[in-house]
Structures are given as structure tokens and as C-alpha cells.
Amino acid sequence: MNILKFGGTSVGSVDSISALIEILKPLQGQENPVVVLSAMGGVTNTLLEMAESAKDLQDYTERLKLVEEKHFKVIRTLLPASAQNPVLTKLKICFNELEDILQSVYNLRELSPQTKDLILSYGERCATIMVSHIAKQQFPEALYVDGSELIKTDSNFGQAKVNTQITEMLIRDFYKDHQDKLLFVTGFISSNDEGRVTTLGRGGSDYTAAIWGAALNADQIEIWTDVDGMLTADPRMVKKAFSLPELSYTEAMELSYFGAKVIYPPTMIPAFLKRIPIVIKNTFNTDFAGTYIKHGISPSPLPIKGISSIDEISVLNLSGSGMVGKAGFSGRLFSMLSREQVNVVLITQSSSEHSITFAVKPADSLKALSLINKEFELELQARKLEYPEVENGLSVLAIVGENMKRTPGMSGKLFSALGRNGVNVRAIAQGSSEYNISVIISKTDLSKAVNAVHDAFYADLKKTLHIFCLGTGNIGKTLFRQLQEQMPFLAANNDLQVKVMGISNTRTMLLNPDGIDLATWEEELDAQETKASLPDFIKRMKSMNLPNCVFVDNTASHNPIEYYLDILQSSISVVTCNKLGNSADYEQYAAFKQAARTYGVDFFYETNVGAGLPIIRTLRDLMLSGDQVGRIEAILSGTISYIFNNYKNGVLFHEVVKEAQDKGYTEPDPRDDLNGKDFMRKMLILARDAGYALEEKDIDLQNMLPASCMAAESVADFYQELENNTAYFENLKSEATNNNKVLRYIGKLEDGKVSINLQMVDENHPFFTLSGSDNIISFTTNRYKDRPLVVKGPGAGAEVTAAGVFADIINVGKR
Ligand SMILES: NC(=O)C1=CN([C@@H]2O[C@H](COP(=O)(O)OP(=O)(O)OC[C@H]3O[C@@H](n4cnc5c(N)ncnc54)[C@H](O)[C@@H]3O)[C@@H](O)[C@H]2O)C=CC1
Ligand SMILES: N[C@@H](CC=O)C(=O)O
Ligand code: NA
């Protein structure tokens, strides 16, 4: 025999009640289940509000009418006219009684806990009368049962304690006489010895189901709700949360205690004692097999079962010399709080015994404070204890699972996920069962923290990088196309998802908490009415407070650089192809690196040198493995390389420059390439990465352009000047060819000095054979002494640059 409990949403509307009836239909012909029902969704709250209003002499009649109408509407929709009257009459009697009670509260201006329980009981009664009558159409043996008469409790109104022995006897006797009926039982409500209505605490309908289950030795207790069972995290907070097939009673208890509202924790106890499996099912998705809570669950591959949280918590800290070595101090503190009905959610004590930190619900915090002040008055006055203070705006996050006990490194994983995402941990507690590690963090970090921890523990299952991109030019556009093409491969082969959350150029900006569709980003961005604002973009990126966040700078602008430090300090990684940040003051370059280290995020800029070629990465690996760079020789301007490789007879110099620009090799302003500035920046960044604290002024840059070209004010003027200087460039070319040489613009780092010169090299020179936009770099180091380490290949162009940015983003994801 099964107990089926349907929650508020399952009896909350015409559709859900129809679904409920459908769920019962296949059970016909089998042993009748016992059906336990909650009040219609929202009704309990309304009853409570009406009671408070009545006490405060405020109007409640409108709301009472609405509640009544809510029930009547269901009856009128689901029952044929001929069957409506008897049940409408029964409900009307209930609502009249309720009205009388509320009127008495109003007259007396007094709302005692017992009256409150009585008022609340109408929620379950009305819903159960209503549903049992609707069910009668399908199941003539349906019978309404006022469960309050069968569950006997003490007189602790609001949270009554069940007298199990008498209750089980009453339920068994009742069931014996009514086995042939399909019982619809009110959840949540009970009664004391005098027959007054008591309630079992919020969520008590689950408890009713468990009490009936235990009394009747049910085969299974089914809790029907509106979600797919217990999930790895709150799905409103974690989009990737997924349903758990099985949990032990302890795991379910720990998860429910910390916020997973799917099942009411006391429910587990009678079921646990009688070894009755509980299964959580979804009224609105009957295909879902359910989450089973039972003894002897099968071994799970999941490192933890779930992440649970309490949104709002207050923390009190008690410290002072008076606690040290005082046996029974914490016993005195906590038994006093428990005696006074203050529920302590979490406790941590420092090993020096010098302080105790504990968390309570915010509503209890001031009460706890004044109780402590009273209880420890003497110690406080004698300064043996510090006066405690209440800290608010905090949340608890807990990871739960029996596997934690067997798997080392669980807390390491938790704390590194939090640390990497800039979440400060205020206090830590580990349950002695080792099924639970809880941390107290700032409430503003909760959503980010839960997501980051979810990603960390279920990384093998899926990991999402949230990226915010500036720049939609050559590189930006190409990156979005590459990302879109590669998404399915990444998800399938790397368990990595890259979600573009924000895009901005100089005109407009677009941010979407659900991620931007890369098939339509351009139209969407163009259609935005909000003008681009870099500070706003960054503010909104930060306020999304997402885990695994990457800021991607695909501009050639100074403006974003100002924000790098702040972004890194907000625990957001930076990936940039913009060289302006790393090639300005050394101090700034060093600050970026330091911030990335301090805040545990990445600062990647592979494309600053040689576009997608692995140059920065190679140098970093050399340095990290203890090598020392003695000399670097390089060609690092893809544009100039292309020009010299294609400046052949029959074509003019300025025409080749234009070709290079059209191919996407040049900087947005091609003067930056031709005047050597871009090359200089790259050499400066390399030198810095090789350990030399150089500034721009330390670089000896030979300019290969005539003065008039340098002086050109606009790009158009520049091209004109190049054309005007055709003879100069032709001379250079002839001089080289006449000597069987080629023109090369070569950078060198040696003895900590950097120079860049125009050279003519013959076929014996290693840089003689290059083509296209090739870059080449040779590192001579302590280990690569006799023959240098060489990297060579196309060093400019949108495809290879975007690919380099892409790889940097993926590398952030790998950490
Ligand atoms: N073309 C290449 O081969 C390589 C280029 N790079 C670097 O890539 C970067 C981008 O180059 P391109 O895409 O060719 O430039 P682009 O001129 O085509 O695009 C720049 C984009 O940045 C946006 N932008 C500028 N300032 C902005 C701001 N303050 N806020 C928001 N958006 C802003 C512009 O609206 C534009 O969408 C440059 O820093 C360049 O040095 C790096 C390696 C190789
Ligand atoms: N404009 C640059 C592109 C790479 O940084 C170049 O020509 O090398
Ligand atoms: Na590179």
C-alpha cells in the first residue's frame, strides 16, 4: 500500500487537480492508496495574513471572498452541475465558520497560537473536501478524512509534537474500518488531548504522509510536487542543476535542512525508522521516474549529491578569555538558546576555544543577542567575554553527500572554487557525520558561489565560461563566428560551454543573463537602444556576479585598459588582444599580473605577440621551468613581413600596404604598423615577460619611413605620402635585390637591450625565407644555447588572431 501526498501546487488549480486524478486512475483495481493533501497553493499564506489583519483591525473580507471563490471555481469547472451543490454547501459551511473565527479575532484583537492553528486548518480541510468530491466522479469509494482527529499531539501550537503511539493506533483502527475506501486525508493538521486543532509546522503535510506511512507500514511514500524531485541545486539559481535519482535519508535530510524545499525534514524520520522508501515525483511531468530516498542506495559516481543554501542568515560571534578551558561553556550557551526556542543553524568553534560563531535565522538574531547578554551578564561586565554583535546580510552554502567521507580533497575543491571566484568565506562548519560542509558567505555572493561550486563538483558533467566581449571589428566578429561553429564540439568533447553574456562596441551594447544567440548577435546589438557605455557595461557584468567570468578586449582602444585592474580584482579573468595595456608603463603591466595572481584569475594575452602563434605561452613555459632568455631575434610585424614578401616588380609600395590592410593584417590604423610602434609594443611585452623591467623609451627603434610619411595626419594623407615617396621605397627594394638580399624589419633583445632595425639579409640568414604575413622568433636561452628555439608562421590576420583569443578563453576554462 502506498501513501501519495500532493502539495499545494498539485491541488492549486483546475489543471493540476485534473492531473492528480489522472495519476490516481491507473491505481484503480489495485490496493487503494491513502492520499494526503495540502491546502491549495498560496491559501495557507493568505489565511495567515487574514488572521493578522483581523487582529490589527484591518479588512480581511475581500481576501476571504477570493479564497472562497478559488475553491468554488474549481468545483464549478470540474464537477457537473448536478454534483456541485452538496460540496459547495459543505465548503460554504467551512467558510462561514472561518469567517466567524476571523470576526472573533477582530472583535477581541487577539490572535493566540491555537486560534492561528484553527484558522490555518481550513486550508487543508477545504482543499481535501473539494478534491475528494471531484475524485468521487471517478472513484465512488473516495472518502474525505479530517486527519486532525487521528494525529494526536502535545499543545505546542504551530509546531506540535506527535504522540506516535496513540496516533499509530488511531490510524490503524481507522484504516481497518475503511480499507475499501479511497481515503483523502487532510495533511498538516492534528489535535491535542482536548481535541483542539494543532499543526505540524510548515511543510507538515509531508509529515502527515510519513506518519500514515509508518502507522500502516506502507510500501512507499510518494511526495508529488511541481519539480523533478531533488536536484543538485536550486534550479532557480543554477540553470544546470539536475535531478538526483537516489539519496540516502541522511543526504535528503541534510539537503532539505539547508533549503531544498522539496521535502520537509521531519518527514524522513518515521520513514527512516520503518525503512519505508520515499519517492519524490512531479505532478506536472509524470514521465520523471522520481528521486528515491531509501536505505541501501546504489553507489553513486557523483562526488557530492547536492549544494544547498539558506538565503538569509545572521551570525553571532562570542569570544573572550572567559571561554578558554571552561568545560560546559558551549553547553550552557546552546542549551539556553534551545530552551528559549532559538534554532541554531550552524556552529563553528575555533580550536583555541577562544571564540564560538553560530548562525541563526534573522528573525531570531536579536532574541539570541539579548538572551546571551542576560545569561552571560557577569562575564560580559567583567570583560571575560566580548559583547557579541549580530552580523546580517549573510547566507549559508552547504555541500552534501555521503561520498565526501570516502573522497579526499572535497573541501579543497569547495574552497578553491569559492576563492577563484572572489567569494570570501566568513565561517566554516563540517558536520561530524562528514556528510556536510557548510560555509557562511555574503548574501550578494550566494548565486555566484552556488554556481561556481556546482561547476567545480560537476565539472566532468559540464562547465560554463561566461564571457563579456568588447569590440566587434575584424577580430571580434571572427571570434563570434568561430565560437558559434565550435560550440557543439566543445560541449561534446571538452564538457565546456562558452556563453557570451555581453557584447559592446563604441555604439551600442547588449547584455543578456541567458546568454546571447551568436546566430543573431549583430542584428540584436544594432537594434539596441542603449548607447554603449564602458562603465555601465562593466558594472552590469560585475552585478551579474557569475562564476567563471572572462572579460575579452578585442579593441585597439585605451579606454578598456583603465578597467583591467578593477575587473581582475573582481575575480574576473581578462583575455586581451589589445596590446596597449601591457605596453604602457611597466608598473601597470606588473599590477595586472599581480592582481591576477592575488585574485586567482587569469590574465591572458597570447595574441599581443605574433597573433595566434604560441609565443607568449612558450616564453612563459621557459621562464616557469627556470630557463633564462639571453637573446631574442624576431620579425613580429605581420604587416611589414607581408609587404616585404609581396613588394615585387610591377606593384607600388603603397599598393602593397593597402593589400595588407585589406587582408586584415594591419592595426586599425596602419600607421601603427609602418612606423614600427606595433612592433615596438610587442618587443616591449616580450622583454618584460622575459624578466626585463623596460619602458618604451628604453627601446632603440629605427624608423624605416621618411619623415613626411611620419608626419601624415590622417590615414588617407599617410597613403598619399607613401605614394609620394615611391622612389624612396623603390630604391630600398633595388638595393636589396641588387645584392641578392631581402628587406627585413628585425627586432632584437640582447643583454637586456631592445633594438628594432631595417636590415637587408642574404640567403644565409635564418630570416631570409619567409612568406605571407609570417612572423618568426628565435629564443636563445640557457637550455637552447647552441641552436635556438624557433616559432614561425602567419603572425597577423583575423582568423589566426581570433583563434588565439579563443584558445586563451578555453585556457581560462581549463583551470
Ligand atoms: N589584425 C591582427 O592580425 C591582429 C590584431 N590584434 C589586435 O586586435 C585588436 C582589434 O583589432 P581589429 O578587430 O582589427 O580592430 P577593429 O578596428 O576592426 O575593431 C575594433 C572594435 O573595437 C571597438 N571599440 C573600440 N573602442 C571601444 C570601446 N572603448 N568600447 C567598446 N568597443 C570599442 C570598435 O567599435 C570596433 O568594433 C587590436 O588591438 C589589434 O592590435 C592583435 C593581434 C593580431
Ligand atoms: N598589425 C599586426 C597584427 C598583429 O599583432 C601585425 O601586422 O603584426
Ligand atoms: Na601569440
mmCIF file of N, CA and C and ligand atoms in Angstrom, residues 605-616, ligand 3:
data_model
loop_
_atom_site.group_PDB
_atom_site.id
_atom_site.type_symbol
_atom_site.label_atom_id
_atom_site.label_comp_id
_atom_site.label_asym_id
_atom_site.label_seq_id
_atom_site.Cartn_x
_atom_site.Cartn_y
_atom_site.Cartn_z
ATOM 1 N N TYR A 605 47.149 37.023 -22.808
ATOM 2 C CA TYR A 605 47.301 37.986 -23.906
ATOM 3 C C TYR A 605 48.184 37.394 -24.999
ATOM 4 N N GLU A 606 47.978 36.104 -25.281
ATOM 5 C CA GLU A 606 48.821 35.423 -26.272
ATOM 6 C C GLU A 606 48.908 36.206 -27.578
ATOM 7 N N THR A 607 47.801 36.806 -28.006
ATOM 8 C CA THR A 607 47.771 37.464 -29.321
ATOM 9 C C THR A 607 48.457 38.830 -29.335
ATOM 10 N N ASN A 608 48.956 39.270 -28.174
ATOM 11 C CA ASN A 608 49.708 40.532 -28.169
ATOM 12 C C ASN A 608 50.964 40.418 -29.035
ATOM 13 N N VAL A 609 51.471 39.200 -29.172
ATOM 14 C CA VAL A 609 52.694 38.998 -29.954
ATOM 15 C C VAL A 609 52.498 37.829 -30.914
ATOM 16 N N GLY A 610 52.602 38.108 -32.210
ATOM 17 C CA GLY A 610 52.542 37.025 -33.198
ATOM 18 C C GLY A 610 51.159 36.422 -33.360
ATOM 19 N N ALA A 611 50.120 37.214 -33.063
ATOM 20 C CA ALA A 611 48.728 36.750 -33.176
ATOM 21 C C ALA A 611 48.563 35.376 -32.506
ATOM 22 N N GLY A 612 48.058 34.380 -33.246
ATOM 23 C CA GLY A 612 47.789 33.077 -32.616
ATOM 24 C C GLY A 612 49.032 32.213 -32.390
ATOM 25 N N LEU A 613 50.182 32.619 -32.900
ATOM 26 C CA LEU A 613 51.384 31.778 -32.708
ATOM 27 C C LEU A 613 51.711 31.655 -31.226
ATOM 28 N N PRO A 614 52.118 30.456 -30.786
ATOM 29 C CA PRO A 614 52.379 30.269 -29.345
ATOM 30 C C PRO A 614 53.718 30.872 -28.923
ATOM 31 N N ILE A 615 53.740 32.181 -28.784
ATOM 32 C CA ILE A 615 54.992 32.857 -28.441
ATOM 33 C C ILE A 615 55.016 33.219 -26.950
ATOM 34 N N ILE A 616 53.956 33.892 -26.494
ATOM 35 C CA ILE A 616 53.873 34.282 -25.078
ATOM 36 C C ILE A 616 53.875 33.018 -24.204
HETATM 37 NA NA NA B 3 50.945 34.788 -29.974
#
